PDB file of C-alpha atoms and ligand atoms in Angstrom:
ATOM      1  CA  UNK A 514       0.000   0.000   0.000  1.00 57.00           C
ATOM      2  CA  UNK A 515       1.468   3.474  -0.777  1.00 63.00           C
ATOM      3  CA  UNK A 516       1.086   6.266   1.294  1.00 62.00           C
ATOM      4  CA  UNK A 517       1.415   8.493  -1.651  1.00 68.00           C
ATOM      5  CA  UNK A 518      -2.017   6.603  -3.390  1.00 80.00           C
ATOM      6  CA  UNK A 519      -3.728   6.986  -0.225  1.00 86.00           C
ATOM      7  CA  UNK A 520      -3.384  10.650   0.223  1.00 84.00           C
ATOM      8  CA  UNK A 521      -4.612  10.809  -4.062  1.00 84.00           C
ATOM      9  CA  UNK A 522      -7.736   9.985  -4.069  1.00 82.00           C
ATOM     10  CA  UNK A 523      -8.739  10.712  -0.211  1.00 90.00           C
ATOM     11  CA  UNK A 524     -11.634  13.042  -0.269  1.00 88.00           C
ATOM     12  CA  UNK A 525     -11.894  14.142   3.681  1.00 96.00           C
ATOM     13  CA  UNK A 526     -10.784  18.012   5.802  1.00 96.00           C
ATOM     14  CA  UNK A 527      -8.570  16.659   8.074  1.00 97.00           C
ATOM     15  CA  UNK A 528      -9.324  12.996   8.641  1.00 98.00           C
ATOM     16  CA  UNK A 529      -6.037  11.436   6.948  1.00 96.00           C
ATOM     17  CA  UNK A 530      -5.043  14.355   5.860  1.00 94.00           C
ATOM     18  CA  UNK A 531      -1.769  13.548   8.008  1.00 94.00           C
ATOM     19  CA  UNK A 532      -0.797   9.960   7.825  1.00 95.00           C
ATOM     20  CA  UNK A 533       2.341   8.092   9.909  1.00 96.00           C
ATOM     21  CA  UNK A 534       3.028   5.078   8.159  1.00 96.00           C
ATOM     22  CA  UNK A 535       4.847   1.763   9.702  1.00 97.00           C
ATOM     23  CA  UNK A 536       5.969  -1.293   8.690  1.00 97.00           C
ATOM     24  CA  UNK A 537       5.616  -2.930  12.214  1.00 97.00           C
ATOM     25  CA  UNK A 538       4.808  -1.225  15.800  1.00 98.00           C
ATOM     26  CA  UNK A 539       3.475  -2.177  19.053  1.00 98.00           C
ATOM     27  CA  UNK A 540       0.096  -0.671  18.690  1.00 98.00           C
ATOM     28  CA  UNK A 541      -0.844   1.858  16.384  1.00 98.00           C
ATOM     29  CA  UNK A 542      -3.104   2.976  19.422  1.00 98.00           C
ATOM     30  CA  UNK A 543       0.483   3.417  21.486  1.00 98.00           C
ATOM     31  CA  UNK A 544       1.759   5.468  18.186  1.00 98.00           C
ATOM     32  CA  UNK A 545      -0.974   8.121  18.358  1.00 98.00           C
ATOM     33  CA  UNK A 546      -1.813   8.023  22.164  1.00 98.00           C
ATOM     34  CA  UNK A 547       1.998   9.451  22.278  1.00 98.00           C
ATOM     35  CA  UNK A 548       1.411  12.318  19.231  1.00 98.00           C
ATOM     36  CA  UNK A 549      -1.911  13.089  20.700  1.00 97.00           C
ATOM     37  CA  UNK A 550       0.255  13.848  23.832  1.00 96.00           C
ATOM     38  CA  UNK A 551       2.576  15.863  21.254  1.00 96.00           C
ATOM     39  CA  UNK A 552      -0.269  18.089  20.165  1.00 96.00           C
ATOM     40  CA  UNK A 553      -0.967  16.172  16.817  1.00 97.00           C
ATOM     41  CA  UNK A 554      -3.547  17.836  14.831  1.00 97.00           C
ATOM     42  CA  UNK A 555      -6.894  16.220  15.091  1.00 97.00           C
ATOM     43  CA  UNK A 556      -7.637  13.398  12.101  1.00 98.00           C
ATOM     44  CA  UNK A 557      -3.830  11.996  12.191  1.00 98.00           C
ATOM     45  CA  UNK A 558      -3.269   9.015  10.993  1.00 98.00           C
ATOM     46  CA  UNK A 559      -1.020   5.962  12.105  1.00 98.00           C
ATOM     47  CA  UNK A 560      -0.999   3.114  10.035  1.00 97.00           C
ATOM     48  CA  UNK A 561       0.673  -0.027  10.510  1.00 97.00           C
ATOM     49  CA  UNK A 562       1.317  -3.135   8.322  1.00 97.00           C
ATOM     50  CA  UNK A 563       1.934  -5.262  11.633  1.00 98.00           C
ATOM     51  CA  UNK A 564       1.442  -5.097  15.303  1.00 98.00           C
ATOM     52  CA  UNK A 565       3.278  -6.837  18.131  1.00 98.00           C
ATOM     53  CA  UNK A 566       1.436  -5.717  20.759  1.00 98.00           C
ATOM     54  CA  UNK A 567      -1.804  -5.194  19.151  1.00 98.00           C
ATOM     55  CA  UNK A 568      -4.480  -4.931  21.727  1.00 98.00           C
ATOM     56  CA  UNK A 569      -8.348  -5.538  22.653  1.00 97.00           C
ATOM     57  CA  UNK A 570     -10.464  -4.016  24.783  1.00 93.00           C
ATOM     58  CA  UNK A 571      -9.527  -4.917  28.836  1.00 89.00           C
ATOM     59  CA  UNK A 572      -6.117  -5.983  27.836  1.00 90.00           C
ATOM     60  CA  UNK A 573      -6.875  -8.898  25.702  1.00 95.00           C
ATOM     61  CA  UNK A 574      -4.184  -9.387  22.543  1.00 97.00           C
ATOM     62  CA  UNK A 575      -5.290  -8.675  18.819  1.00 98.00           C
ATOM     63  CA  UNK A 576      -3.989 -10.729  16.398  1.00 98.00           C
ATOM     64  CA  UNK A 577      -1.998  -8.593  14.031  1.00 98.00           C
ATOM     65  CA  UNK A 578       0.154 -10.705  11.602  1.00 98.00           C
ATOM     66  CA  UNK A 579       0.686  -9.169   7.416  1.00 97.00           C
ATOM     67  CA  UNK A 580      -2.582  -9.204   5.717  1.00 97.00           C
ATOM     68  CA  UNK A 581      -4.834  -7.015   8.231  1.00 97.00           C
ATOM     69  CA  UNK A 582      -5.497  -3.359   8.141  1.00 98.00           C
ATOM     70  CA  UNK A 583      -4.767  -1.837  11.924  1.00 98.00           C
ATOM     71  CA  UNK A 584      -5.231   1.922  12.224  1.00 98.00           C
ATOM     72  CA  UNK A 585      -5.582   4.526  14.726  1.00 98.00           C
ATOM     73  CA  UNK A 586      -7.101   7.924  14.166  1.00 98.00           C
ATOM     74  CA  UNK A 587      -6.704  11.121  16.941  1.00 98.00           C
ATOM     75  CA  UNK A 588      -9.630  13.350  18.000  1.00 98.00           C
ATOM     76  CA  UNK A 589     -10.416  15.792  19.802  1.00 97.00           C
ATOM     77  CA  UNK A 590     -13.479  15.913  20.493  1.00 95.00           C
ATOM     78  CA  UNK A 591     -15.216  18.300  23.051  1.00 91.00           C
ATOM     79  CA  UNK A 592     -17.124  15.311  24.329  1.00 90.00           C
ATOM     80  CA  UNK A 593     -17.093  14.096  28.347  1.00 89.00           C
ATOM     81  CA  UNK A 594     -15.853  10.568  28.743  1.00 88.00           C
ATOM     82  CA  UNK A 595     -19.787   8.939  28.951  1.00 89.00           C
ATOM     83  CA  UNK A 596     -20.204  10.277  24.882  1.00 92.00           C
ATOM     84  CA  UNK A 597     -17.148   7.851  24.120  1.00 93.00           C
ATOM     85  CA  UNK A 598     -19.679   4.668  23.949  1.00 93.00           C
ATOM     86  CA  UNK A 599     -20.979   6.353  21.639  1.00 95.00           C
ATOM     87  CA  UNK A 600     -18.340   7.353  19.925  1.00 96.00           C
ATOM     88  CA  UNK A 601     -17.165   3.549  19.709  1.00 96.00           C
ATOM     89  CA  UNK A 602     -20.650   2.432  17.818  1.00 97.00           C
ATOM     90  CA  UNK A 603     -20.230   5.358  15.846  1.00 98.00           C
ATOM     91  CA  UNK A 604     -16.697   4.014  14.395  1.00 98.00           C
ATOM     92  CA  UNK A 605     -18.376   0.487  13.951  1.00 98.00           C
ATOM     93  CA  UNK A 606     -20.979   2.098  11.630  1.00 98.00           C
ATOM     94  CA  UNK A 607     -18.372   4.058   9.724  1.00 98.00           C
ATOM     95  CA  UNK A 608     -16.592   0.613   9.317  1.00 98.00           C
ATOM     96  CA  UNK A 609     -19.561  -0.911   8.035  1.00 98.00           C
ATOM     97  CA  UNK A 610     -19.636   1.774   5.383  1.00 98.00           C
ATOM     98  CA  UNK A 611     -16.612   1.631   4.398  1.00 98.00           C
ATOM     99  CA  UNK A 612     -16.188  -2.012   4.035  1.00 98.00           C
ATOM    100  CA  UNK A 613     -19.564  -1.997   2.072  1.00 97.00           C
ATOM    101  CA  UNK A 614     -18.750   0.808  -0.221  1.00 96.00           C
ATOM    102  CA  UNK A 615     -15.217  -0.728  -0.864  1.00 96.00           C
ATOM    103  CA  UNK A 616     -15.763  -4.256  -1.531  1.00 95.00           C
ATOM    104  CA  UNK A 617     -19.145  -4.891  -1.266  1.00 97.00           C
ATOM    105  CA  UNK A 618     -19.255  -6.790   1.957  1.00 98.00           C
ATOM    106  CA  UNK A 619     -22.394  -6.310   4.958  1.00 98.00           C
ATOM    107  CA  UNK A 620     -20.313  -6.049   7.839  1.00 98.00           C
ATOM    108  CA  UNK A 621     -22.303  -6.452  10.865  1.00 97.00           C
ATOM    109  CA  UNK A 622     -22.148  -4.419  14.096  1.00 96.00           C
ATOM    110  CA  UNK A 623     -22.603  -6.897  17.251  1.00 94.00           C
ATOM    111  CA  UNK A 624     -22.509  -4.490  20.941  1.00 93.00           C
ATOM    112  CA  UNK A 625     -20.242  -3.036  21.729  1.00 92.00           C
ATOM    113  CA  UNK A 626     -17.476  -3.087  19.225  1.00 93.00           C
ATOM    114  CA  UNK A 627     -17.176  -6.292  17.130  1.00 96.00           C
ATOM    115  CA  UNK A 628     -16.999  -6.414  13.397  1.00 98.00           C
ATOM    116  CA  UNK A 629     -18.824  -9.144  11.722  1.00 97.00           C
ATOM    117  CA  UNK A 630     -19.725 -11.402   8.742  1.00 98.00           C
ATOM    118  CA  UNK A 631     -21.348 -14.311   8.848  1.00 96.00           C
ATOM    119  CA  UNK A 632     -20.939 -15.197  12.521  1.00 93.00           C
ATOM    120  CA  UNK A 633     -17.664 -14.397  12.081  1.00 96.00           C
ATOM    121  CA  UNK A 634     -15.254 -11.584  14.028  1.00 97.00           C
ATOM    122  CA  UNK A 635     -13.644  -9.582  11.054  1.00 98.00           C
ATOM    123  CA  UNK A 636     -12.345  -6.456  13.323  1.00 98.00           C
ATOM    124  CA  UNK A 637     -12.958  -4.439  16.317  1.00 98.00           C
ATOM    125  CA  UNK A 638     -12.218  -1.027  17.216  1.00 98.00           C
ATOM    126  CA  UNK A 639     -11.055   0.386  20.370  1.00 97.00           C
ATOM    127  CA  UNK A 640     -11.188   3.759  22.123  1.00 96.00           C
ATOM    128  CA  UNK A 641      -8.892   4.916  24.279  1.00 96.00           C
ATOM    129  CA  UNK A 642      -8.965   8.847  25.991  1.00 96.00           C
ATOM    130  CA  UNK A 643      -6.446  10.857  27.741  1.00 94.00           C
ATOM    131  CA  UNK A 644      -7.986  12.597  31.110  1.00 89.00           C
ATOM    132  CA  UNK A 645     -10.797  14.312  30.643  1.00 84.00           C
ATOM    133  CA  UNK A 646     -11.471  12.761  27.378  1.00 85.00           C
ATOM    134  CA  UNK A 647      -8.643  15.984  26.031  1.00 91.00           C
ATOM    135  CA  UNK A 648      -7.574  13.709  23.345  1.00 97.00           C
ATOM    136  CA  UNK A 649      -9.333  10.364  22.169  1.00 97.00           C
ATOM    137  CA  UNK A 650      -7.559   7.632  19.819  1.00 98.00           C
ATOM    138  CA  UNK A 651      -9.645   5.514  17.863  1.00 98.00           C
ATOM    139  CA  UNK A 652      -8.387   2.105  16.762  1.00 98.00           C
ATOM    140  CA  UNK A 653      -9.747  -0.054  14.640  1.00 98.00           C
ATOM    141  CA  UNK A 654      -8.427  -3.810  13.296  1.00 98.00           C
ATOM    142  CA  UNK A 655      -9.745  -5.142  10.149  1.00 98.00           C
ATOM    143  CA  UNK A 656      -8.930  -8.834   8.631  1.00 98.00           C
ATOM    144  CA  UNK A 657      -8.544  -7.977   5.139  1.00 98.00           C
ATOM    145  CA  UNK A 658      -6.912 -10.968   3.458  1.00 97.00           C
ATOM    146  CA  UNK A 659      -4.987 -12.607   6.572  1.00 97.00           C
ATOM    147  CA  UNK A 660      -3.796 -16.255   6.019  1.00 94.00           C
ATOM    148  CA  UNK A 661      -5.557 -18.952   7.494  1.00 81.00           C
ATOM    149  CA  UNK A 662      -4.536 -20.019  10.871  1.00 94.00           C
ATOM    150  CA  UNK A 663      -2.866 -16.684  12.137  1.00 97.00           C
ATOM    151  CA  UNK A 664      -6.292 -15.747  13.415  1.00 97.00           C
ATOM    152  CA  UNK A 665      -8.273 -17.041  16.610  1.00 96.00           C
ATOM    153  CA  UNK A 666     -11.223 -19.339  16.679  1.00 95.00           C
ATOM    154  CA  UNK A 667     -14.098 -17.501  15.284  1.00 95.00           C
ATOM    155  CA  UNK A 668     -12.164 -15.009  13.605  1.00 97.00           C
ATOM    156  CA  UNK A 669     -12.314 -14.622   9.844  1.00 97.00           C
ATOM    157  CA  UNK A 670     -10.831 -12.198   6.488  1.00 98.00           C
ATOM    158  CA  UNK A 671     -12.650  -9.735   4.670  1.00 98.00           C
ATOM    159  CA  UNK A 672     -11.634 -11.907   1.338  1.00 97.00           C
ATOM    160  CA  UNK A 673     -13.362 -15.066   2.325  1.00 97.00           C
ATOM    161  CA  UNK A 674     -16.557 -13.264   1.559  1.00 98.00           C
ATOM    162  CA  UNK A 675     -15.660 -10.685  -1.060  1.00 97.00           C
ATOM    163  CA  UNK A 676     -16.648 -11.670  -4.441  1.00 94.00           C
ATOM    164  CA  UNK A 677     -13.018 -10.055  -5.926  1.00 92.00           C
ATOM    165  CA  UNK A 678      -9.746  -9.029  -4.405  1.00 91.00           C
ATOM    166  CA  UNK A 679     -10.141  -6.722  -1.415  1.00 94.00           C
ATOM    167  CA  UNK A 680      -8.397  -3.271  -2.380  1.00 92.00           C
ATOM    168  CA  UNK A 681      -6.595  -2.485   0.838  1.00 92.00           C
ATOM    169  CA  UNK A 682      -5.689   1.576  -0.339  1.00 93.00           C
ATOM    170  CA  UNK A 683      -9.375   1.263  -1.617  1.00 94.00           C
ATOM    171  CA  UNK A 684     -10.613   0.737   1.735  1.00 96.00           C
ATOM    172  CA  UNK A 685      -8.572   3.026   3.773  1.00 96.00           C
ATOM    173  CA  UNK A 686      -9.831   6.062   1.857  1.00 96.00           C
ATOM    174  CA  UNK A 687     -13.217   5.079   2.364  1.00 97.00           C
ATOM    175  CA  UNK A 688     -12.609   4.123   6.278  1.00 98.00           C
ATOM    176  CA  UNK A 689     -11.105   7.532   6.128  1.00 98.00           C
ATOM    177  CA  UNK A 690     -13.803   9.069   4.697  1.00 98.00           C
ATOM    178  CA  UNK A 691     -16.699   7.566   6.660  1.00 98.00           C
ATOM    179  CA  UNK A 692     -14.874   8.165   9.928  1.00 98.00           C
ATOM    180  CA  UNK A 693     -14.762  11.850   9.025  1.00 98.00           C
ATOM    181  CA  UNK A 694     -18.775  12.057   8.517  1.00 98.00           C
ATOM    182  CA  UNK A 695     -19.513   9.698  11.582  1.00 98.00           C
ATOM    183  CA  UNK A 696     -17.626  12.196  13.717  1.00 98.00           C
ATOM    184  CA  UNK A 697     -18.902  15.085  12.350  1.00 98.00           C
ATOM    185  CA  UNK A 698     -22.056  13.862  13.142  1.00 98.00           C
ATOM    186  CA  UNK A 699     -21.144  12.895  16.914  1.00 97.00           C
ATOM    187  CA  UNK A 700     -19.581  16.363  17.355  1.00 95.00           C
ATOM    188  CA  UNK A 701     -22.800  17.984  15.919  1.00 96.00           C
ATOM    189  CA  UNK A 702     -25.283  15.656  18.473  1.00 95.00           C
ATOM    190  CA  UNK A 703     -26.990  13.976  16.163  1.00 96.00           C
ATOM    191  CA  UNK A 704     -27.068  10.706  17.683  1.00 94.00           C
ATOM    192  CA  UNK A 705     -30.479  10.288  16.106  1.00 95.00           C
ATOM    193  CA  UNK A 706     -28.791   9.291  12.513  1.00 97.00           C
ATOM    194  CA  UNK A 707     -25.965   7.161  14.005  1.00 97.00           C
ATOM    195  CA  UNK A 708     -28.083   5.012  16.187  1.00 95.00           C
ATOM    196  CA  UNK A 709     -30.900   4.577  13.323  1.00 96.00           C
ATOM    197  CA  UNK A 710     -27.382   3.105  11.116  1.00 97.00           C
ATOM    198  CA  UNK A 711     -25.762   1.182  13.907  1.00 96.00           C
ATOM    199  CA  UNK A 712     -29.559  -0.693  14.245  1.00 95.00           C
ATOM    200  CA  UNK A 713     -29.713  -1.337  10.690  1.00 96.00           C
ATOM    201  CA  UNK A 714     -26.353  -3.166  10.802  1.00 97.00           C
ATOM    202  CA  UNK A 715     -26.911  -4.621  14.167  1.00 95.00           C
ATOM    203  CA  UNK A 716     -26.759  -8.362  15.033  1.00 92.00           C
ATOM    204  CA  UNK A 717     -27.464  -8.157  18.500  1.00 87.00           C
ATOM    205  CA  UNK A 718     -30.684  -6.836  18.495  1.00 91.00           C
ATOM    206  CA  UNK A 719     -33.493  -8.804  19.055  1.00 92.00           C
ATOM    207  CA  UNK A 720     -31.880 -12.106  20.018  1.00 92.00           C
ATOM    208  CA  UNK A 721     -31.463 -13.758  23.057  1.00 93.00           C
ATOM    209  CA  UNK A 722     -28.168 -12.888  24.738  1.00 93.00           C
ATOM    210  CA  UNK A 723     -25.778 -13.706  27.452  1.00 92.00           C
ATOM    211  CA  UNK A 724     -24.547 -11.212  29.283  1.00 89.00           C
ATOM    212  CA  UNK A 725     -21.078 -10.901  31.398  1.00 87.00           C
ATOM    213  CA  UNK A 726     -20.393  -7.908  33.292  1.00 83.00           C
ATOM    214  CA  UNK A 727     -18.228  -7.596  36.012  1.00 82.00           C
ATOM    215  CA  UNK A 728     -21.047  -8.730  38.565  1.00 84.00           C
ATOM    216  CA  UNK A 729     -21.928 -11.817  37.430  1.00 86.00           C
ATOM    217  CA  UNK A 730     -23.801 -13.549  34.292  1.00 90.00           C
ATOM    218  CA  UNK A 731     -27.159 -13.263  33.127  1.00 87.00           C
ATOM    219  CA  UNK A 732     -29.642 -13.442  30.132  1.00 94.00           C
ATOM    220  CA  UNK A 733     -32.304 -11.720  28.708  1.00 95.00           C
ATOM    221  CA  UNK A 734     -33.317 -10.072  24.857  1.00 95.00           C
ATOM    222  CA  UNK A 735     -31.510  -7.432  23.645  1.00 95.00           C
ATOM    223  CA  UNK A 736     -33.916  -4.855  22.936  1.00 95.00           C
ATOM    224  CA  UNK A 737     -32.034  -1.782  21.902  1.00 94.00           C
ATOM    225  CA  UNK A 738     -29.236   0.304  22.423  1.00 94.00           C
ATOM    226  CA  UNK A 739     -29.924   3.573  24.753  1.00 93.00           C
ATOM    227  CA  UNK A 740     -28.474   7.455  24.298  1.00 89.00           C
ATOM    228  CA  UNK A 741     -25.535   6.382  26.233  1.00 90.00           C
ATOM    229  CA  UNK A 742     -24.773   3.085  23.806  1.00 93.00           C
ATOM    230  CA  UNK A 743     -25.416   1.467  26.369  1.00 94.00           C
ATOM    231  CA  UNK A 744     -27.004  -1.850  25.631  1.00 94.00           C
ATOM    232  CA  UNK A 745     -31.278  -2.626  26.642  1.00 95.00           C
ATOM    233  CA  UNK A 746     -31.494  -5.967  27.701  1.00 94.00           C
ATOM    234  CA  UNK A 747     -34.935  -7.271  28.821  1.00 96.00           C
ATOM    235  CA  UNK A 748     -34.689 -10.106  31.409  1.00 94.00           C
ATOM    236  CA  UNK A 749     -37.392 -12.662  32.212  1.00 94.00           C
ATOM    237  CA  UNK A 750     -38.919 -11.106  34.711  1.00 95.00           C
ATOM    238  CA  UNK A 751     -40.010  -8.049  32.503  1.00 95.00           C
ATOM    239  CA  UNK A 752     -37.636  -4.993  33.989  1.00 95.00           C
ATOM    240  CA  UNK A 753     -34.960  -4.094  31.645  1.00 95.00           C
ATOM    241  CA  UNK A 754     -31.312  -3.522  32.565  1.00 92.00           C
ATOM    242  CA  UNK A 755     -28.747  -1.174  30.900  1.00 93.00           C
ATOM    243  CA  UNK A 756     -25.523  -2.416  30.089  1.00 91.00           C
ATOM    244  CA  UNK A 757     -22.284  -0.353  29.832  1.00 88.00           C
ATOM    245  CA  UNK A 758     -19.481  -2.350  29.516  1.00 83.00           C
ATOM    246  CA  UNK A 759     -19.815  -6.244  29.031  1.00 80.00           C
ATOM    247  CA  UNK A 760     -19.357  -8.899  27.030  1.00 81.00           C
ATOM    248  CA  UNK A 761     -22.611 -10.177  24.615  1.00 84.00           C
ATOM    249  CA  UNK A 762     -22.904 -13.994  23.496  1.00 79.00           C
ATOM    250  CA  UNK A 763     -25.873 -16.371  23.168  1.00 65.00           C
ATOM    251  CA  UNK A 764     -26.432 -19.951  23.035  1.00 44.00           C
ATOM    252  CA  UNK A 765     -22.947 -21.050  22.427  1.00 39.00           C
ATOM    253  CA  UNK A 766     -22.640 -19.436  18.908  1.00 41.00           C
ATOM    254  CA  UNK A 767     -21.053 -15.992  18.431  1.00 40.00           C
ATOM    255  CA  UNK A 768     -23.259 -14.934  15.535  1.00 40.00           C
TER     256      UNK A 768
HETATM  257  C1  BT5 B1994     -11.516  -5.531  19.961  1.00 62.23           C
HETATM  258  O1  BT5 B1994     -11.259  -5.923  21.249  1.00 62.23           O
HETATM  259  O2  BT5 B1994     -12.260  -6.114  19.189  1.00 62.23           O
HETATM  260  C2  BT5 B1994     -10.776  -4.266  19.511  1.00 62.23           C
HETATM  261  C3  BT5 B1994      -9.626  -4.566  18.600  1.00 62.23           C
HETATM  262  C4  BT5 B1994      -8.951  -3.297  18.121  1.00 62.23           C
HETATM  263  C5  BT5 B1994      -7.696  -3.595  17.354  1.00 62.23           C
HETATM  264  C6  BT5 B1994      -7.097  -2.351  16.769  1.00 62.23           C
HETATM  265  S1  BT5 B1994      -5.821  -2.694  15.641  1.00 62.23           S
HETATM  266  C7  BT5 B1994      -5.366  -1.044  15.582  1.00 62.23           C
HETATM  267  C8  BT5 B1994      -5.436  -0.541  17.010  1.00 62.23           C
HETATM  268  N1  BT5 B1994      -4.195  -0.818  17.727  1.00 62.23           N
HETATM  269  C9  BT5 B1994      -4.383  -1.706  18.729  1.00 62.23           C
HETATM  270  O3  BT5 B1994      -3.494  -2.116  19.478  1.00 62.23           O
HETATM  271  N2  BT5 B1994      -5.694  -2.047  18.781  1.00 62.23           N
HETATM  272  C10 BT5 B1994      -6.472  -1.371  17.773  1.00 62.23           C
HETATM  273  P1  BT5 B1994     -12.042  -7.072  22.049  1.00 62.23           P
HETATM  274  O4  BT5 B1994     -13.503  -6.885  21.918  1.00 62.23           O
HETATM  275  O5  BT5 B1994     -11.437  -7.047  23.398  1.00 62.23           O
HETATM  276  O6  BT5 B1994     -11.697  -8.396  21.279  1.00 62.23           O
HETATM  277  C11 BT5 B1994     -10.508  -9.086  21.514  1.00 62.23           C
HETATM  278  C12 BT5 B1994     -10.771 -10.566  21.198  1.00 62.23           C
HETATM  279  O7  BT5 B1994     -10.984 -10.746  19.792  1.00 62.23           O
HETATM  280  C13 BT5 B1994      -9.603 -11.450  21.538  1.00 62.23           C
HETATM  281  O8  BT5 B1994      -9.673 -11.887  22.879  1.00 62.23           O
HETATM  282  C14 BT5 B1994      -9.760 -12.607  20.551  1.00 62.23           C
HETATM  283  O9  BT5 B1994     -10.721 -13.527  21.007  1.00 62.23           O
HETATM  284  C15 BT5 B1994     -10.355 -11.943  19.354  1.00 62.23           C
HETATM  285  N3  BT5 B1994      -9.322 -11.568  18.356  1.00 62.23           N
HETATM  286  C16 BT5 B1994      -8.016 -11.280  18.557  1.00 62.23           C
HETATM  287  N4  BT5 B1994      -7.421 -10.939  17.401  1.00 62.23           N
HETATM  288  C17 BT5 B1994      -8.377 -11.012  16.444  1.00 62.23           C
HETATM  289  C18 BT5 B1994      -8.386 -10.764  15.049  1.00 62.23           C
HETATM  290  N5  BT5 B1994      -7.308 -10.339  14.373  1.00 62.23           N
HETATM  291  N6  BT5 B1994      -9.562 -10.945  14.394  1.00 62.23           N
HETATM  292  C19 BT5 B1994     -10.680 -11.354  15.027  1.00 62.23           C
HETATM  293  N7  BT5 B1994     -10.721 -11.594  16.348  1.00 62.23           N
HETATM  294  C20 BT5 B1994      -9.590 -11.422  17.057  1.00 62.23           C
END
């Protein structure tokens, strides 16, 4: 991929606009939590082909071998650290986008941050904030055309369901791109428009689910997903409980 091609056809104000470029790091996320630190101009770009240390949410690993796309994008937005859910769903639907207008693909939003086809866990994205929410990194992961068997159990590549080659520039203009209008929407409130996308790409609602949290286990149907992004689960009994940050499976399948 050449930086060079990428900045050609990239049609954005200030999303990309600056782009750090790496053969191998330990996160991208590490890369631009450190510029944002440095003052980097909001919408800068690190890029990496590999990842040693690539990371999950809650310190979990994320497989990063040749093949994958792993970015990381500062912001600064003037949002208080509860927005950030939202913020996080908002990057899923921009992903979605991007991966549809690219190479055709539905990619699937399951709560809070997975990327999915099929069943299958094609990327995630992760947001991290400095104090006070001053600077935010967004990271997101995408299997574009990783070979088989340097990727978990349940884990799959863009490719497998592309009907032609996946054009990895291709996609990171449009990524790019859709990451600049999903924040400009978040910045200008209207949470109205990002919700009613992350709904229509959502796997989670309306199924049965599993829930972990921190408290224990339980299960209920997920009904929607609140102002906060937090996610409406209605148990047996009939209440309904919001939850903020968890985990989301059902009956033994991860679809
Ligand atoms: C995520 O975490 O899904 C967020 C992943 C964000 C990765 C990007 S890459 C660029 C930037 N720099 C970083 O260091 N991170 C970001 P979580 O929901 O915690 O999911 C982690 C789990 O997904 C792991 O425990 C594995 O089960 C699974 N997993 C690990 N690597 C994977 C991969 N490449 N593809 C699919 N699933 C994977």
């Amino acid at each position: 991929m050449e930086l060079e091609e990428v900045g050609r056809g990239l049609r954005t104000r200030y999303v990309g606009r600056r782009v750090h470029w790496f053969e191998q790091v330990t996160s991208t996320n590490d890369v631009a939590r450190t510029l944002a630190e440095q003052g980097a101009p909001e919408g800068t770009v690190v890029v990496a082909r590999t990842q040693t240390e690539g990371r999950g949410r809650l310190g979990r690993r994320w497989a990063s071998p040749p093949g994958g796309l792993y970015l990381s994008v500062v912001l600064r937005p003037i949002a208080a650290p509860y927005e950030l859910p939202r913020l996080g769903l908002a990057v899923g639907v921009a992903c979605s986008r991007a991966v549809e207008r690219s190479c055709g693909v539905q990619l699937r939003l399951r709560w809070p941050n997975d990327l999915v086809v099929d069943g299958k866990k094609v990327g995630g994205v992760l947001v991290e904030s400095g104090p006070e929410a001053r600077w935010v990194v967004v990271g997101v992961g995408i299997n574009v055309a990783v070979a088989p068997g340097q990727l978990p159990e349940g884990a799959a590549s863009l490719v497998e369901f592309a009907k032609g080659p996946v054009e990895r520039t291709a996609l990171l203009q449009a990524l790019l791109a859709e990451l600049e209008l999903v924040y400009e929407l978040f910045r200008g409130g209207d949470w109205a428009t990002l919700l009613q996308w992350w709904r229509q790409r959502a796997t989670t609602l309306g199924r049965r689910v599993r829930v972990h949290v921190a408290s224990g286990v339980y299960e209920g149907t997920a009904e929607d997903v609140d102002e906060d992004g937090a996610l409406v689960v209605r148990l047996p009994d009939g209440s309904r409980k919001r939850v903020v940050a968890g985990e989301v499976g059902w009956g033994g399948t991860t679809r």
